[in-house]
């Protein structure tokens, strides 16, 4: 067995470990719970807990924690040791089924959007047996859901688990109409993760990176990404060492980290895992982000996961690849060699088209963050207008169905390389479109709008929910149809005709597309503040409550949490900018201009012929911008301190329209000062150092 095979999953209490450590009867009961959703009895839970504890201790664990995903955007842990006192004064190592199944963190200290008052502290973590436990940092981590005393979801996992059950149930209604004897349909997801790596010593010199995760000021270096030489370029040795260790750490945790490469911007990179079921994929993506940060620290680096850490170069996104598969091994989004004859595929494709069109605003809202507002539509990421890319072949097939015509497939030509030494190969049926928010890419949909530090849970909850709704409607129309094949074609035809406006195969960056999208009636929700109200629209509430995935109260709480987060993020950024400018930039430029004035005076007093044009020109320019910075600081201070609006949405609009605007104006002059000052006198590491000095 190779080193990698021995390493992979070595810190995971996976199926192979359970088979070896549980009795056959207990293992069978446990798997029945996983597959059928029935509650474990006390005796079985105790045996699973004992086996899990013994295995974890062998792996070096001394503590256990219920590992959950509150609405903070990161994972949470409360560690308890395995030790319990014995009568003779010693300790014994214990872990009961009760401790495995239920925990009790403080619910009022996490974002709840009004679901919990400060004095209402009780909350529960509940073991998710469908997600493997693992050992990390000498602690047994047990994936759990997190809910309030009243059972309301306070986390991201709970609605995901609910949506997984619903989409399986509704998809089964469809596949069984085609004679497929499936018992379960699983959402399969692969999340490509982009990130920046910078040297720790430069990171530490910048308060904006420390407090905000992005630079709030910084002049552009002479070179950015315009040469396209970083993308897929040779990986620097220091970065390669980081990637190698990251792979090993992720493999231990059962994460199939598969692909790694340099991304488009300097210091930017990407990691892509192999697909897994959506629950594991969401857990694993949280682990990927955590391990990236920890591993980088050990190499004297810092991993930045902000959507837009540097102005003027590409921001970082996360591509959520989404598909559906039956337990019989059928990918419902695989077209096959003759997609025009694959009615099941075309029906599922039509369902996604309709779902995305009907809930385009909600999909935009699920990727809405203050950081992502800087990235979307900036010729580096999809625009804020949601559309679907299908490619020419699938579009032509659907157009033919709509017109009631036969589709005539053209044989794809071979790619001619111009030399006999290289192999000839057939073209794919369609090109790719990197400007598309939601692109069909062979056998899946790639949702490309997510920001780098975004949890993939929420977008998948929404995709699962809205597609389930359409599946339900399709099944109602098709069940009992006298001529099933004709009925399927009619559903596909009607759906495409009514929702084809969402399909766009062109350049999403162009101004023409904005005009065309408006003419089609598509939404252009440019900012987070525009998008978030989609969470509490009547039709959103209706679809989520219909399937029991989120109640109205839970949706409203998420809406309030995200609005509050938007305001807090910008407030922190504004205060950080003021701190940097008042304590560092203004003293630096004052000192430097004083030097210039002193030099001018000394040159004038010198009894030699000399010029002071250089100092005089710089002094005049820097003094001009310094005065503007002084006024800009006053405007920003006033903007931050003068917030008198009431209501979360009005406050968020104020931060977007007034505070952010004041910050952007102030940055213009600060950056101009940096570009004209001596590097020795500037208090912060430059963009050139941050992006190129690794």
PDB file of C-alpha atoms in Angstrom, residues 400-502:
ATOM      1  CA  UNK A 400     -35.877  22.607 -31.945  1.00  0.00           C
ATOM      2  CA  UNK A 401     -38.207  21.153 -29.290  1.00  0.00           C
ATOM      3  CA  UNK A 402     -39.861  24.532 -28.841  1.00  0.00           C
ATOM      4  CA  UNK A 403     -40.365  24.842 -32.606  1.00  0.00           C
ATOM      5  CA  UNK A 404     -41.664  21.262 -32.896  1.00  0.00           C
ATOM      6  CA  UNK A 405     -38.821  20.331 -35.239  1.00  0.00           C
ATOM      7  CA  UNK A 406     -36.368  17.456 -35.335  1.00  0.00           C
ATOM      8  CA  UNK A 407     -32.875  18.270 -34.128  1.00  0.00           C
ATOM      9  CA  UNK A 408     -30.182  17.296 -36.568  1.00  0.00           C
ATOM     10  CA  UNK A 409     -26.918  16.729 -34.800  1.00  0.00           C
ATOM     11  CA  UNK A 410     -23.802  17.826 -36.587  1.00  0.00           C
ATOM     12  CA  UNK A 411     -20.714  15.672 -36.289  1.00  0.00           C
ATOM     13  CA  UNK A 412     -18.151  17.536 -34.248  1.00  0.00           C
ATOM     14  CA  UNK A 413     -14.956  18.115 -36.224  1.00  0.00           C
ATOM     15  CA  UNK A 414     -11.511  17.196 -35.004  1.00  0.00           C
ATOM     16  CA  UNK A 415      -9.178  19.823 -33.623  1.00  0.00           C
ATOM     17  CA  UNK A 416      -6.448  20.374 -36.195  1.00  0.00           C
ATOM     18  CA  UNK A 417      -3.129  21.123 -34.508  1.00  0.00           C
ATOM     19  CA  UNK A 418      -1.224  21.676 -37.735  1.00  0.00           C
ATOM     20  CA  UNK A 419       1.287  18.896 -37.225  1.00  0.00           C
ATOM     21  CA  UNK A 420       1.253  15.120 -37.536  1.00  0.00           C
ATOM     22  CA  UNK A 421       3.294  14.725 -34.345  1.00  0.00           C
ATOM     23  CA  UNK A 422       0.395  15.810 -32.113  1.00  0.00           C
ATOM     24  CA  UNK A 423      -2.769  13.734 -31.675  1.00  0.00           C
ATOM     25  CA  UNK A 424      -6.020  14.764 -33.325  1.00  0.00           C
ATOM     26  CA  UNK A 425      -9.104  14.783 -31.133  1.00  0.00           C
ATOM     27  CA  UNK A 426     -12.737  15.726 -31.438  1.00  0.00           C
ATOM     28  CA  UNK A 427     -14.000  19.033 -30.149  1.00  0.00           C
ATOM     29  CA  UNK A 428     -16.347  19.077 -27.199  1.00  0.00           C
ATOM     30  CA  UNK A 429     -19.948  19.796 -28.086  1.00  0.00           C
ATOM     31  CA  UNK A 430     -19.677  23.310 -26.681  1.00  0.00           C
ATOM     32  CA  UNK A 431     -17.136  25.878 -25.514  1.00  0.00           C
ATOM     33  CA  UNK A 432     -16.936  27.230 -21.955  1.00  0.00           C
ATOM     34  CA  UNK A 433     -18.163  30.641 -20.814  1.00  0.00           C
ATOM     35  CA  UNK A 434     -16.292  32.088 -17.830  1.00  0.00           C
ATOM     36  CA  UNK A 435     -18.617  35.105 -17.677  1.00  0.00           C
ATOM     37  CA  UNK A 436     -21.681  33.003 -16.950  1.00  0.00           C
ATOM     38  CA  UNK A 437     -23.031  32.938 -13.368  1.00  0.00           C
ATOM     39  CA  UNK A 438     -24.446  29.436 -13.846  1.00  0.00           C
ATOM     40  CA  UNK A 439     -22.864  27.386 -16.613  1.00  0.00           C
ATOM     41  CA  UNK A 440     -23.664  23.871 -17.765  1.00  0.00           C
ATOM     42  CA  UNK A 441     -20.283  22.132 -18.045  1.00  0.00           C
ATOM     43  CA  UNK A 442     -20.754  18.648 -19.430  1.00  0.00           C
ATOM     44  CA  UNK A 443     -22.622  16.829 -16.648  1.00  0.00           C
ATOM     45  CA  UNK A 444     -23.210  19.479 -13.979  1.00  0.00           C
ATOM     46  CA  UNK A 445     -24.045  23.108 -13.368  1.00  0.00           C
ATOM     47  CA  UNK A 446     -21.215  25.337 -12.192  1.00  0.00           C
ATOM     48  CA  UNK A 447     -22.470  28.168  -9.976  1.00  0.00           C
ATOM     49  CA  UNK A 448     -19.617  30.662 -10.298  1.00  0.00           C
ATOM     50  CA  UNK A 449     -20.854  33.649  -8.278  1.00  0.00           C
ATOM     51  CA  UNK A 450     -19.747  32.540  -4.795  1.00  0.00           C
ATOM     52  CA  UNK A 451     -17.022  34.500  -3.023  1.00  0.00           C
ATOM     53  CA  UNK A 452     -13.871  32.779  -1.822  1.00  0.00           C
ATOM     54  CA  UNK A 453     -14.699  32.804   1.893  1.00  0.00           C
ATOM     55  CA  UNK A 454     -18.380  31.988   1.308  1.00  0.00           C
ATOM     56  CA  UNK A 455     -19.915  28.891   2.858  1.00  0.00           C
ATOM     57  CA  UNK A 456     -21.243  26.736   0.028  1.00  0.00           C
ATOM     58  CA  UNK A 457     -24.089  25.524   2.219  1.00  0.00           C
ATOM     59  CA  UNK A 458     -26.566  28.338   1.581  1.00  0.00           C
ATOM     60  CA  UNK A 459     -26.341  28.293  -2.257  1.00  0.00           C
ATOM     61  CA  UNK A 460     -26.867  24.535  -2.267  1.00  0.00           C
ATOM     62  CA  UNK A 461     -29.849  24.801   0.075  1.00  0.00           C
ATOM     63  CA  UNK A 462     -31.443  27.210  -2.375  1.00  0.00           C
ATOM     64  CA  UNK A 463     -30.585  25.176  -5.481  1.00  0.00           C
ATOM     65  CA  UNK A 464     -31.995  22.052  -3.834  1.00  0.00           C
ATOM     66  CA  UNK A 465     -35.166  23.819  -2.754  1.00  0.00           C
ATOM     67  CA  UNK A 466     -36.078  25.638  -5.951  1.00  0.00           C
ATOM     68  CA  UNK A 467     -35.356  22.624  -8.172  1.00  0.00           C
ATOM     69  CA  UNK A 468     -37.450  20.430  -5.842  1.00  0.00           C
ATOM     70  CA  UNK A 469     -40.380  22.775  -6.336  1.00  0.00           C
ATOM     71  CA  UNK A 470     -40.197  22.408 -10.114  1.00  0.00           C
ATOM     72  CA  UNK A 471     -39.756  18.628  -9.891  1.00  0.00           C
ATOM     73  CA  UNK A 472     -42.935  18.527  -7.848  1.00  0.00           C
ATOM     74  CA  UNK A 473     -44.863  20.449 -10.480  1.00  0.00           C
ATOM     75  CA  UNK A 474     -43.465  18.367 -13.337  1.00  0.00           C
ATOM     76  CA  UNK A 475     -44.391  15.133 -11.574  1.00  0.00           C
ATOM     77  CA  UNK A 476     -47.943  16.394 -10.991  1.00  0.00           C
ATOM     78  CA  UNK A 477     -48.279  17.013 -14.729  1.00  0.00           C
ATOM     79  CA  UNK A 478     -46.709  13.736 -15.846  1.00  0.00           C
ATOM     80  CA  UNK A 479     -48.074  11.184 -13.409  1.00  0.00           C
ATOM     81  CA  UNK A 480     -51.009   9.454 -15.057  1.00  0.00           C
ATOM     82  CA  UNK A 481     -50.322  10.952 -18.510  1.00  0.00           C
ATOM     83  CA  UNK A 482     -51.897   8.854 -21.292  1.00  0.00           C
ATOM     84  CA  UNK A 483     -48.969   9.396 -23.676  1.00  0.00           C
ATOM     85  CA  UNK A 484     -45.983   9.801 -21.378  1.00  0.00           C
ATOM     86  CA  UNK A 485     -43.351  10.569 -24.047  1.00  0.00           C
ATOM     87  CA  UNK A 486     -45.507  13.253 -25.627  1.00  0.00           C
ATOM     88  CA  UNK A 487     -46.309  14.709 -22.215  1.00  0.00           C
ATOM     89  CA  UNK A 488     -42.593  14.939 -21.356  1.00  0.00           C
ATOM     90  CA  UNK A 489     -41.842  16.786 -24.597  1.00  0.00           C
ATOM     91  CA  UNK A 490     -44.744  19.135 -23.940  1.00  0.00           C
ATOM     92  CA  UNK A 491     -43.430  19.942 -20.441  1.00  0.00           C
ATOM     93  CA  UNK A 492     -39.942  20.603 -21.820  1.00  0.00           C
ATOM     94  CA  UNK A 493     -41.360  22.754 -24.647  1.00  0.00           C
ATOM     95  CA  UNK A 494     -43.576  24.831 -22.362  1.00  0.00           C
ATOM     96  CA  UNK A 495     -40.821  25.299 -19.803  1.00  0.00           C
ATOM     97  CA  UNK A 496     -38.225  26.432 -22.298  1.00  0.00           C
ATOM     98  CA  UNK A 497     -40.657  28.756 -24.050  1.00  0.00           C
ATOM     99  CA  UNK A 498     -41.645  30.433 -20.788  1.00  0.00           C
ATOM    100  CA  UNK A 499     -38.179  30.614 -19.228  1.00  0.00           C
ATOM    101  CA  UNK A 500     -35.691  30.833 -22.096  1.00  0.00           C
ATOM    102  CA  UNK A 501     -34.966  34.460 -21.179  1.00  0.00           C
ATOM    103  CA  UNK A 502     -32.589  33.183 -18.482  1.00  0.00           C
TER     104      UNK A 502
END
